[in-house]
PDB file of C-alpha atoms in Angstrom:
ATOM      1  CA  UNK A  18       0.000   0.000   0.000  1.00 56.00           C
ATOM      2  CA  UNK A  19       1.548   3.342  -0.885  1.00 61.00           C
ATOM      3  CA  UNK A  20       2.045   5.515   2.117  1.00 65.00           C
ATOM      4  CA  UNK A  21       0.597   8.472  -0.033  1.00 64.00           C
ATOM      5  CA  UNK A  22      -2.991   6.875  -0.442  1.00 78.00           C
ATOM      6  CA  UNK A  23      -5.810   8.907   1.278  1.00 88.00           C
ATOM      7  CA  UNK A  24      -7.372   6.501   3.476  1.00 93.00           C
ATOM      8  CA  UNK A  25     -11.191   7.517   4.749  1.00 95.00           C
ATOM      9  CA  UNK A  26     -12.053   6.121   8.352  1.00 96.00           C
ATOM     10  CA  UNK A  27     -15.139   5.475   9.327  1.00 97.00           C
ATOM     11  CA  UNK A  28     -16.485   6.368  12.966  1.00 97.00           C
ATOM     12  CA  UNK A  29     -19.402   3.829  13.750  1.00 96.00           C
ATOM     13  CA  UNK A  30     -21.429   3.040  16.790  1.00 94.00           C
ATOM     14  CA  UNK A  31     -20.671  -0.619  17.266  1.00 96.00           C
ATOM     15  CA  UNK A  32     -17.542  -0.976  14.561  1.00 98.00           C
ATOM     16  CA  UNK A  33     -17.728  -4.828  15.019  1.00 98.00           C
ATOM     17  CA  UNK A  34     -21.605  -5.070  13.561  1.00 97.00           C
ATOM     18  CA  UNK A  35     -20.133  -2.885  10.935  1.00 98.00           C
ATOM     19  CA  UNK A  36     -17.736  -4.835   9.548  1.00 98.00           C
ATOM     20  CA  UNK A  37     -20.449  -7.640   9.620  1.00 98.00           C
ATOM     21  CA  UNK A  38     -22.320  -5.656   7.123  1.00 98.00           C
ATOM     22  CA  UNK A  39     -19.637  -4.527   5.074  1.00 98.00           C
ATOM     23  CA  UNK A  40     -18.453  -8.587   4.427  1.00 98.00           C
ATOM     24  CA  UNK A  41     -22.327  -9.404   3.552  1.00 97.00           C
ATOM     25  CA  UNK A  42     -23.308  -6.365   2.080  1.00 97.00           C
ATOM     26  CA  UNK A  43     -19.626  -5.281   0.005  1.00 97.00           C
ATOM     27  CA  UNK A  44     -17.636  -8.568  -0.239  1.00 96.00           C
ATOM     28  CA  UNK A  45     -15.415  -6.722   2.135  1.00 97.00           C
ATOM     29  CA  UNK A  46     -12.316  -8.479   3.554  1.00 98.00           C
ATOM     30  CA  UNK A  47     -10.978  -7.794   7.174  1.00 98.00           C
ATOM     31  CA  UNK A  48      -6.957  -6.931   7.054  1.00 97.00           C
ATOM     32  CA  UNK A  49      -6.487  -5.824  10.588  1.00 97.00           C
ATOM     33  CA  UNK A  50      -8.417  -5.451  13.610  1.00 98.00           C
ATOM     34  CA  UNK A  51      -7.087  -3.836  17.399  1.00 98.00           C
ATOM     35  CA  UNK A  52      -9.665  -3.738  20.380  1.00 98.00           C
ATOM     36  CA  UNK A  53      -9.358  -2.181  23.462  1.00 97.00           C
ATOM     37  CA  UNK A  54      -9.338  -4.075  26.880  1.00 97.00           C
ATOM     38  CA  UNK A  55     -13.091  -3.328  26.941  1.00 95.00           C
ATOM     39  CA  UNK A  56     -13.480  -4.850  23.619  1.00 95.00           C
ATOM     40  CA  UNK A  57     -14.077  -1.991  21.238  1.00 97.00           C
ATOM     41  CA  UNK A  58     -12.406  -1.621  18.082  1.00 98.00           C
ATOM     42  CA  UNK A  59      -9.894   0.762  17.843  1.00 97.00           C
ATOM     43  CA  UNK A  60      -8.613   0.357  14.675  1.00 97.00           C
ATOM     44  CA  UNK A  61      -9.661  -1.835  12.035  1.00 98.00           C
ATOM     45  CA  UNK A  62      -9.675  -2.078   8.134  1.00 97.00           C
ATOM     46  CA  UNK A  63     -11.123  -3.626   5.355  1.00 98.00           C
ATOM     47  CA  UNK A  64     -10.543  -4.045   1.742  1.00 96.00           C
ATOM     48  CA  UNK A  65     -14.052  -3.019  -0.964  1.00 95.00           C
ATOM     49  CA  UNK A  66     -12.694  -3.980  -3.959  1.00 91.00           C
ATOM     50  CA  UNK A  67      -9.163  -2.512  -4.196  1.00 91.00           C
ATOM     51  CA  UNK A  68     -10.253   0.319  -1.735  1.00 94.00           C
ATOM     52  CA  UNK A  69      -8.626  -0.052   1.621  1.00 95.00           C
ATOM     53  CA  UNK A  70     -11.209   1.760   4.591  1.00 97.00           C
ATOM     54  CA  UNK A  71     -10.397   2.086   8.270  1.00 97.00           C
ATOM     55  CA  UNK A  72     -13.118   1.456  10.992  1.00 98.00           C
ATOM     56  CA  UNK A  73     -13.535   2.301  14.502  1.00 98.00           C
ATOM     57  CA  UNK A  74     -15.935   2.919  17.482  1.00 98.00           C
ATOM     58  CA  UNK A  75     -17.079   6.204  18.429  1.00 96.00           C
ATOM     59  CA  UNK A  76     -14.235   7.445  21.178  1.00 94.00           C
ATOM     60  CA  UNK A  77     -14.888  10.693  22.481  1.00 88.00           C
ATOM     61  CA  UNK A  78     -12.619  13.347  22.090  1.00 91.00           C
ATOM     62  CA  UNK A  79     -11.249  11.393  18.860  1.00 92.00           C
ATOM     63  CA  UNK A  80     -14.339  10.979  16.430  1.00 94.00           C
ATOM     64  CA  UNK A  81     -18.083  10.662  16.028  1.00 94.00           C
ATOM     65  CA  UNK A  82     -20.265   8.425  13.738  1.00 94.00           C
ATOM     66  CA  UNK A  83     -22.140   9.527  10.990  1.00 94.00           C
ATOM     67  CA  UNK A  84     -25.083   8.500  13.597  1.00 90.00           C
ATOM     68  CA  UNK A  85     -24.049  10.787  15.973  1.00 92.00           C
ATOM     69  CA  UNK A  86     -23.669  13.875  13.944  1.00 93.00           C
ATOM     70  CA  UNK A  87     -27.121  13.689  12.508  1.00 93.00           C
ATOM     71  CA  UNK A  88     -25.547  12.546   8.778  1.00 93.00           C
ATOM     72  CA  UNK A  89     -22.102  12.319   7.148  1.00 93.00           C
ATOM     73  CA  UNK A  90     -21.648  15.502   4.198  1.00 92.00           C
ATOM     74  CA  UNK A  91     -18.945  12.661   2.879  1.00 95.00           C
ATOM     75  CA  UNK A  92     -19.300  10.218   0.273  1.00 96.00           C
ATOM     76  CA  UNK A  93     -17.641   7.220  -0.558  1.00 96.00           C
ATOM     77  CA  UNK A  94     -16.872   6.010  -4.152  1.00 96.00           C
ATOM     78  CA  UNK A  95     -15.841   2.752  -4.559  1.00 96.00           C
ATOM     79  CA  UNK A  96     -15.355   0.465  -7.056  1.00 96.00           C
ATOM     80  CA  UNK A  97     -16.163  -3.032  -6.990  1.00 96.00           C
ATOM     81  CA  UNK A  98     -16.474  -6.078  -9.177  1.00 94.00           C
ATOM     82  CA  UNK A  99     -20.658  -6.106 -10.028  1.00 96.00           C
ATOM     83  CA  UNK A 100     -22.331  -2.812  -8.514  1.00 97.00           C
ATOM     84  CA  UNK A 101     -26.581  -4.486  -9.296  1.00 98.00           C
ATOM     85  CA  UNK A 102     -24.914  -7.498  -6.875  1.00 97.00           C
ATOM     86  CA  UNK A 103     -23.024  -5.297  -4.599  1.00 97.00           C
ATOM     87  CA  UNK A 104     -26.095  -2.918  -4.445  1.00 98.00           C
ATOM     88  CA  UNK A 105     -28.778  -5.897  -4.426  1.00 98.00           C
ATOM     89  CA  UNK A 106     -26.824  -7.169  -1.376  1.00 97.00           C
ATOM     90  CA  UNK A 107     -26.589  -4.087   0.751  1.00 98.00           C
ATOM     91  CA  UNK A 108     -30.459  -3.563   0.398  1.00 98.00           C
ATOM     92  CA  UNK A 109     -30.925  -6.750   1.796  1.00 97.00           C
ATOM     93  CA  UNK A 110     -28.463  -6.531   4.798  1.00 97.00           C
ATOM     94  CA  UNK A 111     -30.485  -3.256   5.723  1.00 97.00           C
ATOM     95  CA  UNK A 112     -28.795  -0.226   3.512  1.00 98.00           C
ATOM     96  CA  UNK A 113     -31.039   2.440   1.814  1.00 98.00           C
ATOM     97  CA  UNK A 114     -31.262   3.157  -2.076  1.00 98.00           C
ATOM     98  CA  UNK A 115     -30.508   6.578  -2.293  1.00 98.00           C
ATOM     99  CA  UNK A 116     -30.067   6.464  -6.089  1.00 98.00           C
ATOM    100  CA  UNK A 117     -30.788   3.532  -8.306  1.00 98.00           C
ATOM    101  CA  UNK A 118     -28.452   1.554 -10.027  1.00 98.00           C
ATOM    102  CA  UNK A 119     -27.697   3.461 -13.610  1.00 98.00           C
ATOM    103  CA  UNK A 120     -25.313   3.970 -16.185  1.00 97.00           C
ATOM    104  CA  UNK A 121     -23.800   7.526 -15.971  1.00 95.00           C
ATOM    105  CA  UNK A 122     -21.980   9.661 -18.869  1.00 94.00           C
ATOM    106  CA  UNK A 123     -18.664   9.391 -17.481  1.00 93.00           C
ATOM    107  CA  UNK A 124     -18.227   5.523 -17.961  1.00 95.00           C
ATOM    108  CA  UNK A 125     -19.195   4.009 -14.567  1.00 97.00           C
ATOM    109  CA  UNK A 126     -22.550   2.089 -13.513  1.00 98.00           C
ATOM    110  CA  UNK A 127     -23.260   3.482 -10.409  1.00 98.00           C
ATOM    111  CA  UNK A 128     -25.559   2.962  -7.324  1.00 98.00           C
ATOM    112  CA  UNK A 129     -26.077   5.421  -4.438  1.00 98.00           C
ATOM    113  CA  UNK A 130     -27.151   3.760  -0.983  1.00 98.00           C
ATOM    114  CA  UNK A 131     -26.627   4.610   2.423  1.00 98.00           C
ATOM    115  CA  UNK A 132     -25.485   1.727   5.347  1.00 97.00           C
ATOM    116  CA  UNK A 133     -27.275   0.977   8.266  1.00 97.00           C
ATOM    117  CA  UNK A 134     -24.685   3.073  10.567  1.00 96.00           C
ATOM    118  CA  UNK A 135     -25.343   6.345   8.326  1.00 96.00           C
ATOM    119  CA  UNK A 136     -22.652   6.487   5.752  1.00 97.00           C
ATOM    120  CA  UNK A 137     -23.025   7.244   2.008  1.00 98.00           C
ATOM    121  CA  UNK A 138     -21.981   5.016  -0.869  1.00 98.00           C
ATOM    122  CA  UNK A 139     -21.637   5.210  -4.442  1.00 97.00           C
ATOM    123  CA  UNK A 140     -20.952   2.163  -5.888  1.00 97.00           C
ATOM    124  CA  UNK A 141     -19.657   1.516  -9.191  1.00 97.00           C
ATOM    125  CA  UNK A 142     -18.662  -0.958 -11.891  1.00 96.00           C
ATOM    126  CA  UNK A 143     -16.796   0.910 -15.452  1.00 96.00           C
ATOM    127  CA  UNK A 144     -18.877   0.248 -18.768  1.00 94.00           C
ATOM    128  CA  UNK A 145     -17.560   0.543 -22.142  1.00 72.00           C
ATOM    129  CA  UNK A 146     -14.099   1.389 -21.583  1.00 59.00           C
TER     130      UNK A 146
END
């Protein structure tokens, strides 16, 4: 992984149930995971496709969930392997259509949905390139 990649980290109420969802819903796979002695997560990441994304619990004074702030103004655009069956998955582990599946001008299919823990997702396969 090149030390110059932007990274986004995601701030969740209950990190572990999040990662859940991203395996069902994304294909995700875990690469890392640190709890605390209480057992909350710390640090952990997971690969979307070729996108690496770090996870945590809420820890005040460091971050705050999407949840917890009422929304997230961020978006997430990540590629993956068949966005209907990546997108046809997260609605069924619990994530909202924000914008149907669709091919767009620029070359991608892409679907809009946000998870159950308040974070926004486009989704998208490339077409005709």
């Amino acid at each position: 992984m090149s030390r110059t990649a932007a990274i986004p980290m995601l701030a969740v109420d209950d990190a572990g149930r999040a990662i859940a969802f991203y395996k069902r819903a994304f294909g995700a796979v875990e690469i890392s995971r640190m709890t605390t002695d209480d057992g909350k997560i710390a640090h952990a990441e997971v690969k979307v496709g070729e996108a690496r994304i770090m996870v945590a619990d809420e820890f005040p004074g460091h971050n705050q969930s999407a949840a917890s702030l009422g929304g997230t103004p961020v978006i997430l655009y990540v590629y993956v392997g068949d966005v209907d069956k990546t997108v046809t998955r997260a609605i069924l582990e619990g994530a909202e259509v924000l914008r149907q599946v669709q091919d767009q001008p620029h070359g991608d299919r892409v679907g809009k949905i946000e998870d159950p823990f308040g974070h926004v997702w486009m989704l998208a396969t490339p077409i005709g390139r």
